[in-house]
Amino acid sequence: TLRIPVKLSSTGLGGSFAGLDTFSTSTSETTQRLAFDLRAYEQPVVVPGMERSVNATEAQIVDLVKFKLEEAEVEAADAIGALLYSDGTGNGNKDFLGLQAIVDDGTSVTTIGGLSRTTYSALNATRTASGGTLTLAKMATLFSAVSAGSAPGHSPTLIISNETVWDFYESLLTPTVRENYSMFGMPSVGKTGGASRPGPGLQGTQGFVSLTYKGVPYVKDERATAQTLYVLNENYLQWYGLKADGSSYSPISLTTATMDSTYNAAPMSEFTGFNWSGMLTPTNQFGEVGHLIVLGNLISAQPRRHGRLTGITGV
């Protein structure tokens, strides 16, 4: 269990004084410890012996074992991507903790890290119903609510939604784009006739390929919660991965080469919790079995630095 001490209240003991006023020597308990447990995910890799034997001939097109392992990596990463937007209660509270739990004000998830959000209001994130529409004013209010003034590191660093909400935000920005057109004039005619164009004419484009809000990147993720816009501070959102202890397990990084996927150029250059058992031979079956194990959890010691708008259906 990962335990993190957090300050959740003020002592209220400080104050002005004059002359020989007596100072307060009272004590006050202002900290508690958030406790996050370890969660795990398993993806099997099964290679029947007959398939491997056929694949080992000269007719081999791809390395079957390598393909099966990469297939398991992609499926595990995609499934975990969905879990990281959940509340962590799935499969008997075995799922990884997700944004539904971290970015909440007690409406759906009443505890975080083993502490009550009712008792400790500082553990509440900002959750605001959009009333159906996304506006720049609502985004500004949410952005300010999760920021600590202009203090470095205490303002949002990332905004996430699915493609539909991303498109809504894009439509809010489109009217703010202003084009300045230069007048080229009419085609000129010489003394002996013949017309020539004064220039190549106007060219145009439409649509944004990337978006920001107040300088913060706004990205779209197909796994993001529908009708929801998340405003996150990555300084207070960490994924902790754990290496599996065992002679047969070794840490690996996500990458694919034999199959096309969004993980072909995986951004994880360091260990993130993915462990590989290697291929094992069952005692009573003709084949090999391996296990891709992911150990870790997503945590936040400062949920109040995150926020979300819900119920977004239009602009």
PDB file of C-alpha atoms in Angstrom:
ATOM      1  CA  THR A   1       0.000   0.000   0.000  1.00  0.00           C
ATOM      2  CA  LEU A   2       1.271   3.451  -0.935  1.00  0.00           C
ATOM      3  CA  ARG A   3       0.597   5.921   1.896  1.00  0.00           C
ATOM      4  CA  ILE A   4       0.865   9.659   1.273  1.00  0.00           C
ATOM      5  CA  PRO A   5       0.557  12.272   4.051  1.00  0.00           C
ATOM      6  CA  VAL A   6      -1.595  15.256   3.091  1.00  0.00           C
ATOM      7  CA  LYS A   7      -2.503  18.446   4.938  1.00  0.00           C
ATOM      8  CA  LEU A   8      -6.290  18.710   5.053  1.00  0.00           C
ATOM      9  CA  SER A   9      -6.972  21.516   7.529  1.00  0.00           C
ATOM     10  CA  SER A  10      -5.442  24.606   9.146  1.00  0.00           C
ATOM     11  CA  THR A  11      -4.195  24.796  12.727  1.00  0.00           C
ATOM     12  CA  GLY A  12      -5.856  28.176  13.228  1.00  0.00           C
ATOM     13  CA  LEU A  13      -3.221  28.965  15.865  1.00  0.00           C
ATOM     14  CA  GLY A  14      -1.415  31.902  14.275  1.00  0.00           C
ATOM     15  CA  GLY A  15      -2.314  35.510  15.039  1.00  0.00           C
ATOM     16  CA  SER A  16      -1.065  39.004  15.706  1.00  0.00           C
ATOM     17  CA  PHE A  17       0.360  40.070  19.068  1.00  0.00           C
ATOM     18  CA  ALA A  18       1.760  43.083  20.895  1.00  0.00           C
ATOM     19  CA  GLY A  19       4.215  43.495  23.746  1.00  0.00           C
ATOM     20  CA  LEU A  20       4.350  40.474  26.045  1.00  0.00           C
ATOM     21  CA  ASP A  21       1.187  38.718  24.860  1.00  0.00           C
ATOM     22  CA  THR A  22       1.284  34.988  25.542  1.00  0.00           C
ATOM     23  CA  PHE A  23       1.877  32.812  22.492  1.00  0.00           C
ATOM     24  CA  SER A  24      -0.294  29.786  21.812  1.00  0.00           C
ATOM     25  CA  THR A  25       1.351  26.425  22.548  1.00  0.00           C
ATOM     26  CA  SER A  26      -1.610  24.272  21.560  1.00  0.00           C
ATOM     27  CA  THR A  27      -1.231  21.384  19.158  1.00  0.00           C
ATOM     28  CA  SER A  28      -3.457  20.590  16.242  1.00  0.00           C
ATOM     29  CA  GLU A  29      -3.709  17.529  14.003  1.00  0.00           C
ATOM     30  CA  THR A  30      -3.916  18.776  10.417  1.00  0.00           C
ATOM     31  CA  THR A  31      -2.626  15.852   8.351  1.00  0.00           C
ATOM     32  CA  GLN A  32      -3.993  12.479   7.311  1.00  0.00           C
ATOM     33  CA  ARG A  33      -2.578   9.695   5.175  1.00  0.00           C
ATOM     34  CA  LEU A  34      -4.093   8.678   1.880  1.00  0.00           C
ATOM     35  CA  ALA A  35      -3.679   4.938   1.250  1.00  0.00           C
ATOM     36  CA  PHE A  36      -3.698   3.470  -2.254  1.00  0.00           C
ATOM     37  CA  ASP A  37      -3.529  -0.289  -2.730  1.00  0.00           C
ATOM     38  CA  LEU A  38      -1.866  -2.251  -5.527  1.00  0.00           C
ATOM     39  CA  ARG A  39      -4.035  -3.329  -8.457  1.00  0.00           C
ATOM     40  CA  ALA A  40      -3.178  -5.825 -11.208  1.00  0.00           C
ATOM     41  CA  TYR A  41      -4.187  -6.819 -14.738  1.00  0.00           C
ATOM     42  CA  GLU A  42      -3.381 -10.031 -16.630  1.00  0.00           C
ATOM     43  CA  GLN A  43      -3.389 -10.768 -20.353  1.00  0.00           C
ATOM     44  CA  PRO A  44      -2.653 -14.348 -21.485  1.00  0.00           C
ATOM     45  CA  VAL A  45      -0.547 -15.327 -24.484  1.00  0.00           C
ATOM     46  CA  VAL A  46      -1.461 -18.798 -25.748  1.00  0.00           C
ATOM     47  CA  VAL A  47       0.327 -20.505 -28.645  1.00  0.00           C
ATOM     48  CA  PRO A  48      -0.959 -23.992 -29.560  1.00  0.00           C
ATOM     49  CA  GLY A  49       1.890 -26.359 -30.413  1.00  0.00           C
ATOM     50  CA  MET A  50       0.390 -27.358 -33.753  1.00  0.00           C
ATOM     51  CA  GLU A  51       0.116 -23.712 -34.872  1.00  0.00           C
ATOM     52  CA  ARG A  52       3.688 -23.010 -33.837  1.00  0.00           C
ATOM     53  CA  SER A  53       4.931 -26.111 -35.650  1.00  0.00           C
ATOM     54  CA  VAL A  54       3.236 -25.059 -38.885  1.00  0.00           C
ATOM     55  CA  ASN A  55       4.495 -21.495 -38.441  1.00  0.00           C
ATOM     56  CA  ALA A  56       8.069 -22.772 -38.091  1.00  0.00           C
ATOM     57  CA  THR A  57       8.141 -24.066 -41.666  1.00  0.00           C
ATOM     58  CA  GLU A  58       9.509 -22.177 -44.672  1.00  0.00           C
ATOM     59  CA  ALA A  59       5.990 -20.877 -45.323  1.00  0.00           C
ATOM     60  CA  GLN A  60       6.214 -18.662 -42.222  1.00  0.00           C
ATOM     61  CA  ILE A  61       4.869 -15.153 -42.830  1.00  0.00           C
ATOM     62  CA  VAL A  62       5.295 -13.666 -39.339  1.00  0.00           C
ATOM     63  CA  ASP A  63       6.888 -14.826 -36.114  1.00  0.00           C
ATOM     64  CA  LEU A  64       3.822 -16.334 -34.414  1.00  0.00           C
ATOM     65  CA  VAL A  65       5.090 -16.005 -30.831  1.00  0.00           C
ATOM     66  CA  LYS A  66       6.175 -12.396 -31.359  1.00  0.00           C
ATOM     67  CA  PHE A  67       2.850 -11.557 -32.984  1.00  0.00           C
ATOM     68  CA  LYS A  68       0.876 -13.137 -30.125  1.00  0.00           C
ATOM     69  CA  LEU A  69       2.872 -11.191 -27.530  1.00  0.00           C
ATOM     70  CA  GLU A  70       2.377  -7.891 -29.345  1.00  0.00           C
ATOM     71  CA  GLU A  71      -1.325  -8.684 -29.711  1.00  0.00           C
ATOM     72  CA  ALA A  72      -1.524  -9.193 -25.934  1.00  0.00           C
ATOM     73  CA  GLU A  73       0.303  -5.897 -25.305  1.00  0.00           C
ATOM     74  CA  VAL A  74      -2.110  -3.975 -27.526  1.00  0.00           C
ATOM     75  CA  GLU A  75      -5.222  -5.581 -26.020  1.00  0.00           C
ATOM     76  CA  ALA A  76      -3.970  -5.012 -22.461  1.00  0.00           C
ATOM     77  CA  ALA A  77      -3.073  -1.373 -23.126  1.00  0.00           C
ATOM     78  CA  ASP A  78      -6.430  -0.717 -24.776  1.00  0.00           C
ATOM     79  CA  ALA A  79      -8.377  -2.347 -21.933  1.00  0.00           C
ATOM     80  CA  ILE A  80      -6.366  -0.498 -19.286  1.00  0.00           C
ATOM     81  CA  GLY A  81      -6.989   2.739 -21.182  1.00  0.00           C
ATOM     82  CA  ALA A  82     -10.700   2.217 -20.558  1.00  0.00           C
ATOM     83  CA  LEU A  83     -10.147   1.297 -16.888  1.00  0.00           C
ATOM     84  CA  LEU A  84      -8.236   4.540 -16.257  1.00  0.00           C
ATOM     85  CA  TYR A  85     -11.453   6.453 -16.928  1.00  0.00           C
ATOM     86  CA  SER A  86     -13.491   4.248 -14.555  1.00  0.00           C
ATOM     87  CA  ASP A  87     -14.088   4.420 -10.794  1.00  0.00           C
ATOM     88  CA  GLY A  88     -11.971   1.379  -9.852  1.00  0.00           C
ATOM     89  CA  THR A  89     -14.888  -0.629  -8.451  1.00  0.00           C
ATOM     90  CA  GLY A  90     -15.161  -3.105 -11.323  1.00  0.00           C
ATOM     91  CA  ASN A  91     -14.515  -6.829 -10.854  1.00  0.00           C
ATOM     92  CA  GLY A  92     -14.875  -6.598  -7.080  1.00  0.00           C
ATOM     93  CA  ASN A  93     -12.780  -3.428  -6.618  1.00  0.00           C
ATOM     94  CA  LYS A  94      -9.865  -5.007  -8.507  1.00  0.00           C
ATOM     95  CA  ASP A  95      -9.761  -2.495 -11.388  1.00  0.00           C
ATOM     96  CA  PHE A  96      -7.150   0.241 -11.512  1.00  0.00           C
ATOM     97  CA  LEU A  97      -8.297   3.523 -10.001  1.00  0.00           C
ATOM     98  CA  GLY A  98      -9.565   5.852 -12.729  1.00  0.00           C
ATOM     99  CA  LEU A  99     -10.543   9.453 -13.336  1.00  0.00           C
ATOM    100  CA  GLN A 100     -14.182   8.792 -12.442  1.00  0.00           C
ATOM    101  CA  ALA A 101     -12.987   8.199  -8.865  1.00  0.00           C
ATOM    102  CA  ILE A 102     -10.204  10.773  -8.680  1.00  0.00           C
ATOM    103  CA  VAL A 103     -12.074  13.650 -10.361  1.00  0.00           C
ATOM    104  CA  ASP A 104     -15.197  13.549  -8.206  1.00  0.00           C
ATOM    105  CA  ASP A 105     -16.740  15.619  -5.413  1.00  0.00           C
ATOM    106  CA  GLY A 106     -18.450  12.810  -3.542  1.00  0.00           C
ATOM    107  CA  THR A 107     -21.392  12.703  -5.951  1.00  0.00           C
ATOM    108  CA  SER A 108     -20.494   9.217  -7.191  1.00  0.00           C
ATOM    109  CA  VAL A 109     -17.369   8.234  -5.243  1.00  0.00           C
ATOM    110  CA  THR A 110     -17.527   9.196  -1.569  1.00  0.00           C
ATOM    111  CA  THR A 111     -14.010   8.128  -0.552  1.00  0.00           C
ATOM    112  CA  ILE A 112     -10.541   8.489  -2.015  1.00  0.00           C
ATOM    113  CA  GLY A 113      -7.417   6.857  -0.637  1.00  0.00           C
ATOM    114  CA  GLY A 114      -9.459   5.435   2.213  1.00  0.00           C
ATOM    115  CA  LEU A 115     -10.615   8.858   3.461  1.00  0.00           C
ATOM    116  CA  SER A 116     -14.124  10.304   3.381  1.00  0.00           C
ATOM    117  CA  ARG A 117     -14.749  13.248   1.095  1.00  0.00           C
ATOM    118  CA  THR A 118     -17.611  14.278   3.372  1.00  0.00           C
ATOM    119  CA  THR A 119     -15.241  14.531   6.337  1.00  0.00           C
ATOM    120  CA  TYR A 120     -12.381  16.078   4.372  1.00  0.00           C
ATOM    121  CA  SER A 121     -13.751  18.463   1.753  1.00  0.00           C
ATOM    122  CA  ALA A 122     -10.208  19.218   0.538  1.00  0.00           C
ATOM    123  CA  LEU A 123     -10.286  15.811  -1.169  1.00  0.00           C
ATOM    124  CA  ASN A 124     -13.103  16.915  -3.456  1.00  0.00           C
ATOM    125  CA  ALA A 125     -12.390  17.595  -7.093  1.00  0.00           C
ATOM    126  CA  THR A 126     -14.570  20.076  -8.990  1.00  0.00           C
ATOM    127  CA  ARG A 127     -17.435  18.371 -10.791  1.00  0.00           C
ATOM    128  CA  THR A 128     -19.807  20.664 -12.656  1.00  0.00           C
ATOM    129  CA  ALA A 129     -22.895  19.794 -14.695  1.00  0.00           C
ATOM    130  CA  SER A 130     -22.685  21.625 -18.015  1.00  0.00           C
ATOM    131  CA  GLY A 131     -26.439  21.871 -18.471  1.00  0.00           C
ATOM    132  CA  GLY A 132     -25.995  20.308 -21.888  1.00  0.00           C
ATOM    133  CA  THR A 133     -23.822  22.971 -23.503  1.00  0.00           C
ATOM    134  CA  LEU A 134     -20.108  23.680 -23.635  1.00  0.00           C
ATOM    135  CA  THR A 135     -19.135  27.356 -23.455  1.00  0.00           C
ATOM    136  CA  LEU A 136     -15.850  29.198 -23.014  1.00  0.00           C
ATOM    137  CA  ALA A 137     -17.265  30.800 -19.863  1.00  0.00           C
ATOM    138  CA  LYS A 138     -17.931  27.395 -18.278  1.00  0.00           C
ATOM    139  CA  MET A 139     -14.432  26.242 -19.162  1.00  0.00           C
ATOM    140  CA  ALA A 140     -12.981  29.409 -17.612  1.00  0.00           C
ATOM    141  CA  THR A 141     -14.929  28.872 -14.387  1.00  0.00           C
ATOM    142  CA  LEU A 142     -13.750  25.263 -14.123  1.00  0.00           C
ATOM    143  CA  PHE A 143     -10.163  26.221 -14.943  1.00  0.00           C
ATOM    144  CA  SER A 144     -10.118  28.832 -12.178  1.00  0.00           C
ATOM    145  CA  ALA A 145     -11.774  26.503  -9.661  1.00  0.00           C
ATOM    146  CA  VAL A 146      -8.964  23.930  -9.865  1.00  0.00           C
ATOM    147  CA  SER A 147      -6.106  26.456  -9.983  1.00  0.00           C
ATOM    148  CA  ALA A 148      -4.264  28.042  -7.087  1.00  0.00           C
ATOM    149  CA  GLY A 149      -4.014  31.537  -8.520  1.00  0.00           C
ATOM    150  CA  SER A 150      -1.032  31.774 -10.835  1.00  0.00           C
ATOM    151  CA  ALA A 151       1.272  29.625  -8.713  1.00  0.00           C
ATOM    152  CA  PRO A 152       3.566  27.519 -10.942  1.00  0.00           C
ATOM    153  CA  GLY A 153       2.628  23.860 -10.888  1.00  0.00           C
ATOM    154  CA  HIS A 154      -0.803  24.509  -9.397  1.00  0.00           C
ATOM    155  CA  SER A 155      -2.673  25.175 -12.629  1.00  0.00           C
ATOM    156  CA  PRO A 156      -4.037  22.587 -15.093  1.00  0.00           C
ATOM    157  CA  THR A 157      -1.569  21.037 -17.525  1.00  0.00           C
ATOM    158  CA  LEU A 158      -3.860  18.870 -19.658  1.00  0.00           C
ATOM    159  CA  ILE A 159      -7.434  18.883 -20.972  1.00  0.00           C
ATOM    160  CA  ILE A 160      -8.980  15.642 -22.253  1.00  0.00           C
ATOM    161  CA  SER A 161     -12.273  14.603 -23.815  1.00  0.00           C
ATOM    162  CA  ASN A 162     -13.503  12.229 -26.483  1.00  0.00           C
ATOM    163  CA  GLU A 163     -13.648  13.272 -30.128  1.00  0.00           C
ATOM    164  CA  THR A 164     -17.245  14.526 -29.946  1.00  0.00           C
ATOM    165  CA  VAL A 165     -16.599  17.044 -27.153  1.00  0.00           C
ATOM    166  CA  TRP A 166     -13.289  18.011 -28.794  1.00  0.00           C
ATOM    167  CA  ASP A 167     -15.256  18.913 -31.934  1.00  0.00           C
ATOM    168  CA  PHE A 168     -17.649  21.014 -29.842  1.00  0.00           C
ATOM    169  CA  TYR A 169     -14.710  23.043 -28.518  1.00  0.00           C
ATOM    170  CA  GLU A 170     -13.317  23.420 -32.030  1.00  0.00           C
ATOM    171  CA  SER A 171     -16.640  24.866 -33.171  1.00  0.00           C
ATOM    172  CA  LEU A 172     -16.402  27.492 -30.404  1.00  0.00           C
ATOM    173  CA  LEU A 173     -13.043  28.644 -31.749  1.00  0.00           C
ATOM    174  CA  THR A 174     -13.889  28.704 -35.452  1.00  0.00           C
ATOM    175  CA  PRO A 175     -15.747  32.075 -35.337  1.00  0.00           C
ATOM    176  CA  THR A 176     -12.715  33.701 -33.690  1.00  0.00           C
ATOM    177  CA  VAL A 177     -10.517  33.109 -36.743  1.00  0.00           C
ATOM    178  CA  ARG A 178     -10.179  36.231 -38.893  1.00  0.00           C
ATOM    179  CA  GLU A 179      -8.700  36.253 -42.357  1.00  0.00           C
ATOM    180  CA  ASN A 180      -7.221  39.349 -43.992  1.00  0.00           C
ATOM    181  CA  TYR A 181      -7.589  39.300 -47.758  1.00  0.00           C
ATOM    182  CA  SER A 182      -5.363  41.271 -50.133  1.00  0.00           C
ATOM    183  CA  MET A 183      -7.026  42.701 -53.211  1.00  0.00           C
ATOM    184  CA  PHE A 184      -5.415  41.450 -56.370  1.00  0.00           C
ATOM    185  CA  GLY A 185      -7.404  43.669 -58.767  1.00  0.00           C
ATOM    186  CA  MET A 186      -8.915  42.757 -62.103  1.00  0.00           C
ATOM    187  CA  PRO A 187      -6.883  40.994 -64.776  1.00  0.00           C
ATOM    188  CA  SER A 188      -4.995  43.570 -66.843  1.00  0.00           C
ATOM    189  CA  VAL A 189      -5.202  43.906 -70.650  1.00  0.00           C
ATOM    190  CA  GLY A 190      -2.217  45.094 -72.695  1.00  0.00           C
ATOM    191  CA  LYS A 191      -2.246  47.468 -75.688  1.00  0.00           C
ATOM    192  CA  THR A 192      -2.200  44.581 -78.104  1.00  0.00           C
ATOM    193  CA  GLY A 193      -4.716  42.511 -76.184  1.00  0.00           C
ATOM    194  CA  GLY A 194      -4.297  39.497 -73.945  1.00  0.00           C
ATOM    195  CA  ALA A 195      -5.172  39.306 -70.262  1.00  0.00           C
ATOM    196  CA  SER A 196      -2.946  38.193 -67.395  1.00  0.00           C
ATOM    197  CA  ARG A 197      -3.831  37.303 -63.814  1.00  0.00           C
ATOM    198  CA  PRO A 198      -2.143  39.566 -61.275  1.00  0.00           C
ATOM    199  CA  GLY A 199      -1.610  36.701 -58.798  1.00  0.00           C
ATOM    200  CA  PRO A 200      -2.445  33.102 -57.946  1.00  0.00           C
ATOM    201  CA  GLY A 201      -5.720  33.993 -56.209  1.00  0.00           C
ATOM    202  CA  LEU A 202      -6.938  33.107 -52.743  1.00  0.00           C
ATOM    203  CA  GLN A 203      -6.378  29.790 -51.018  1.00  0.00           C
ATOM    204  CA  GLY A 204      -8.304  28.620 -47.963  1.00  0.00           C
ATOM    205  CA  THR A 205      -8.419  25.990 -45.238  1.00  0.00           C
ATOM    206  CA  GLN A 206     -10.696  25.086 -42.355  1.00  0.00           C
ATOM    207  CA  GLY A 207     -10.471  22.984 -39.209  1.00  0.00           C
ATOM    208  CA  PHE A 208      -7.919  22.751 -36.410  1.00  0.00           C
ATOM    209  CA  VAL A 209      -5.345  19.955 -36.120  1.00  0.00           C
ATOM    210  CA  SER A 210      -4.485  20.810 -32.507  1.00  0.00           C
ATOM    211  CA  LEU A 211      -6.188  22.806 -29.786  1.00  0.00           C
ATOM    212  CA  THR A 212      -5.168  24.556 -26.581  1.00  0.00           C
ATOM    213  CA  TYR A 213      -6.994  26.502 -23.899  1.00  0.00           C
ATOM    214  CA  LYS A 214      -5.095  29.175 -21.968  1.00  0.00           C
ATOM    215  CA  GLY A 215      -1.924  27.590 -23.288  1.00  0.00           C
ATOM    216  CA  VAL A 216      -2.883  24.129 -21.995  1.00  0.00           C
ATOM    217  CA  PRO A 217      -2.935  21.285 -24.546  1.00  0.00           C
ATOM    218  CA  TYR A 218      -6.401  19.887 -25.275  1.00  0.00           C
ATOM    219  CA  VAL A 219      -6.214  16.312 -26.565  1.00  0.00           C
ATOM    220  CA  LYS A 220      -8.902  13.845 -27.621  1.00  0.00           C
ATOM    221  CA  ASP A 221      -9.017  10.234 -26.500  1.00  0.00           C
ATOM    222  CA  GLU A 222     -11.564   7.764 -27.828  1.00  0.00           C
ATOM    223  CA  ARG A 223     -11.568   6.039 -24.423  1.00  0.00           C
ATOM    224  CA  ALA A 224     -12.507   9.232 -22.554  1.00  0.00           C
ATOM    225  CA  THR A 225     -15.865   9.373 -20.774  1.00  0.00           C
ATOM    226  CA  ALA A 226     -18.686  10.428 -23.077  1.00  0.00           C
ATOM    227  CA  GLN A 227     -20.103  13.968 -22.702  1.00  0.00           C
ATOM    228  CA  THR A 228     -17.273  14.867 -20.307  1.00  0.00           C
ATOM    229  CA  LEU A 229     -14.402  17.337 -20.395  1.00  0.00           C
ATOM    230  CA  TYR A 230     -11.545  16.718 -17.953  1.00  0.00           C
ATOM    231  CA  VAL A 231      -9.228  19.480 -16.754  1.00  0.00           C
ATOM    232  CA  LEU A 232      -6.227  17.816 -15.102  1.00  0.00           C
ATOM    233  CA  ASN A 233      -3.036  18.805 -13.319  1.00  0.00           C
ATOM    234  CA  GLU A 234      -0.457  16.149 -14.155  1.00  0.00           C
ATOM    235  CA  ASN A 235       1.713  17.305 -11.247  1.00  0.00           C
ATOM    236  CA  TYR A 236      -0.888  15.649  -9.006  1.00  0.00           C
ATOM    237  CA  LEU A 237      -1.718  12.622 -11.125  1.00  0.00           C
ATOM    238  CA  GLN A 238       0.734   9.730 -11.102  1.00  0.00           C
ATOM    239  CA  TRP A 239       0.825   6.184 -12.386  1.00  0.00           C
ATOM    240  CA  TYR A 240       2.931   3.916 -10.201  1.00  0.00           C
ATOM    241  CA  GLY A 241       4.153   0.685 -11.816  1.00  0.00           C
ATOM    242  CA  LEU A 242       5.598  -2.235  -9.872  1.00  0.00           C
ATOM    243  CA  LYS A 243       8.095  -4.849 -11.028  1.00  0.00           C
ATOM    244  CA  ALA A 244       6.922  -8.427 -10.561  1.00  0.00           C
ATOM    245  CA  ASP A 245       9.116 -10.355  -8.145  1.00  0.00           C
ATOM    246  CA  GLY A 246       9.826 -13.789  -9.570  1.00  0.00           C
ATOM    247  CA  SER A 247      12.549 -15.576 -11.490  1.00  0.00           C
ATOM    248  CA  SER A 248      10.342 -16.064 -14.553  1.00  0.00           C
ATOM    249  CA  TYR A 249       9.117 -12.459 -14.840  1.00  0.00           C
ATOM    250  CA  SER A 250      10.965  -9.554 -16.426  1.00  0.00           C
ATOM    251  CA  PRO A 251       9.931  -5.912 -17.004  1.00  0.00           C
ATOM    252  CA  ILE A 252       9.103  -4.873 -20.570  1.00  0.00           C
ATOM    253  CA  SER A 253       8.123  -1.687 -22.392  1.00  0.00           C
ATOM    254  CA  LEU A 254       5.229  -1.438 -24.821  1.00  0.00           C
ATOM    255  CA  THR A 255       6.150  -1.613 -28.480  1.00  0.00           C
ATOM    256  CA  THR A 256       4.853  -3.326 -31.608  1.00  0.00           C
ATOM    257  CA  ALA A 257       6.563  -4.190 -34.876  1.00  0.00           C
ATOM    258  CA  THR A 258       4.711  -7.062 -36.568  1.00  0.00           C
ATOM    259  CA  MET A 259       1.219  -5.543 -36.338  1.00  0.00           C
ATOM    260  CA  ASP A 260      -0.176  -2.100 -37.024  1.00  0.00           C
ATOM    261  CA  SER A 261      -1.486  -0.307 -33.937  1.00  0.00           C
ATOM    262  CA  THR A 262      -1.471   3.009 -32.115  1.00  0.00           C
ATOM    263  CA  TYR A 263       1.413   1.641 -30.023  1.00  0.00           C
ATOM    264  CA  ASN A 264       3.864   1.263 -32.902  1.00  0.00           C
ATOM    265  CA  ALA A 265       5.742   4.277 -31.564  1.00  0.00           C
ATOM    266  CA  ALA A 266       5.053   3.692 -27.886  1.00  0.00           C
ATOM    267  CA  PRO A 267       5.908   6.738 -25.733  1.00  0.00           C
ATOM    268  CA  MET A 268       6.878   4.618 -22.726  1.00  0.00           C
ATOM    269  CA  SER A 269      10.669   4.465 -22.805  1.00  0.00           C
ATOM    270  CA  GLU A 270      10.881   3.521 -19.134  1.00  0.00           C
ATOM    271  CA  PHE A 271       9.255   0.820 -17.032  1.00  0.00           C
ATOM    272  CA  THR A 272       5.540   1.390 -16.448  1.00  0.00           C
ATOM    273  CA  GLY A 273       4.426  -1.822 -14.726  1.00  0.00           C
ATOM    274  CA  PHE A 274       4.295  -4.271 -17.651  1.00  0.00           C
ATOM    275  CA  ASN A 275       5.880  -7.622 -16.729  1.00  0.00           C
ATOM    276  CA  TRP A 276       6.356 -10.668 -18.973  1.00  0.00           C
ATOM    277  CA  SER A 277       6.548 -14.258 -17.722  1.00  0.00           C
ATOM    278  CA  GLY A 278       8.104 -15.727 -20.833  1.00  0.00           C
ATOM    279  CA  MET A 279       6.581 -18.726 -22.609  1.00  0.00           C
ATOM    280  CA  LEU A 280       5.845 -21.659 -20.316  1.00  0.00           C
ATOM    281  CA  THR A 281       5.120 -25.266 -21.360  1.00  0.00           C
ATOM    282  CA  PRO A 282       2.107 -26.896 -19.685  1.00  0.00           C
ATOM    283  CA  THR A 283       2.651 -30.394 -18.312  1.00  0.00           C
ATOM    284  CA  ASN A 284      -0.426 -31.885 -19.977  1.00  0.00           C
ATOM    285  CA  GLN A 285      -0.915 -29.837 -23.169  1.00  0.00           C
ATOM    286  CA  PHE A 286       0.892 -29.414 -26.494  1.00  0.00           C
ATOM    287  CA  GLY A 287       1.549 -25.723 -26.587  1.00  0.00           C
ATOM    288  CA  GLU A 288       2.969 -22.754 -24.712  1.00  0.00           C
ATOM    289  CA  VAL A 289       1.381 -20.208 -22.383  1.00  0.00           C
ATOM    290  CA  GLY A 290       2.700 -16.844 -21.258  1.00  0.00           C
ATOM    291  CA  HIS A 291       1.291 -14.121 -19.030  1.00  0.00           C
ATOM    292  CA  LEU A 292       1.550 -10.364 -19.433  1.00  0.00           C
ATOM    293  CA  ILE A 293       1.096  -8.905 -15.945  1.00  0.00           C
ATOM    294  CA  VAL A 294       0.535  -5.196 -15.258  1.00  0.00           C
ATOM    295  CA  LEU A 295       1.065  -4.135 -11.633  1.00  0.00           C
ATOM    296  CA  GLY A 296       0.417  -0.622 -10.331  1.00  0.00           C
ATOM    297  CA  ASN A 297      -2.270   1.985  -9.816  1.00  0.00           C
ATOM    298  CA  LEU A 298      -3.262   5.528 -10.742  1.00  0.00           C
ATOM    299  CA  ILE A 299      -3.304   7.919  -7.779  1.00  0.00           C
ATOM    300  CA  SER A 300      -3.723  11.574  -6.905  1.00  0.00           C
ATOM    301  CA  ALA A 301      -2.837  13.154  -3.588  1.00  0.00           C
ATOM    302  CA  GLN A 302      -4.559  16.420  -4.559  1.00  0.00           C
ATOM    303  CA  PRO A 303      -7.895  15.656  -6.252  1.00  0.00           C
ATOM    304  CA  ARG A 304      -8.951  19.306  -5.792  1.00  0.00           C
ATOM    305  CA  ARG A 305      -6.495  20.234  -8.573  1.00  0.00           C
ATOM    306  CA  HIS A 306      -8.625  18.350 -11.102  1.00  0.00           C
ATOM    307  CA  GLY A 307     -12.077  19.067 -12.512  1.00  0.00           C
ATOM    308  CA  ARG A 308     -14.630  17.960 -15.050  1.00  0.00           C
ATOM    309  CA  LEU A 309     -17.672  19.225 -16.918  1.00  0.00           C
ATOM    310  CA  THR A 310     -20.370  16.605 -17.398  1.00  0.00           C
ATOM    311  CA  GLY A 311     -23.423  16.173 -19.610  1.00  0.00           C
ATOM    312  CA  ILE A 312     -21.994  18.014 -22.645  1.00  0.00           C
ATOM    313  CA  THR A 313     -24.224  17.427 -25.661  1.00  0.00           C
ATOM    314  CA  GLY A 314     -23.670  20.558 -27.744  1.00  0.00           C
ATOM    315  CA  VAL A 315     -22.629  24.206 -27.818  1.00  0.00           C
TER     316      VAL A 315
END
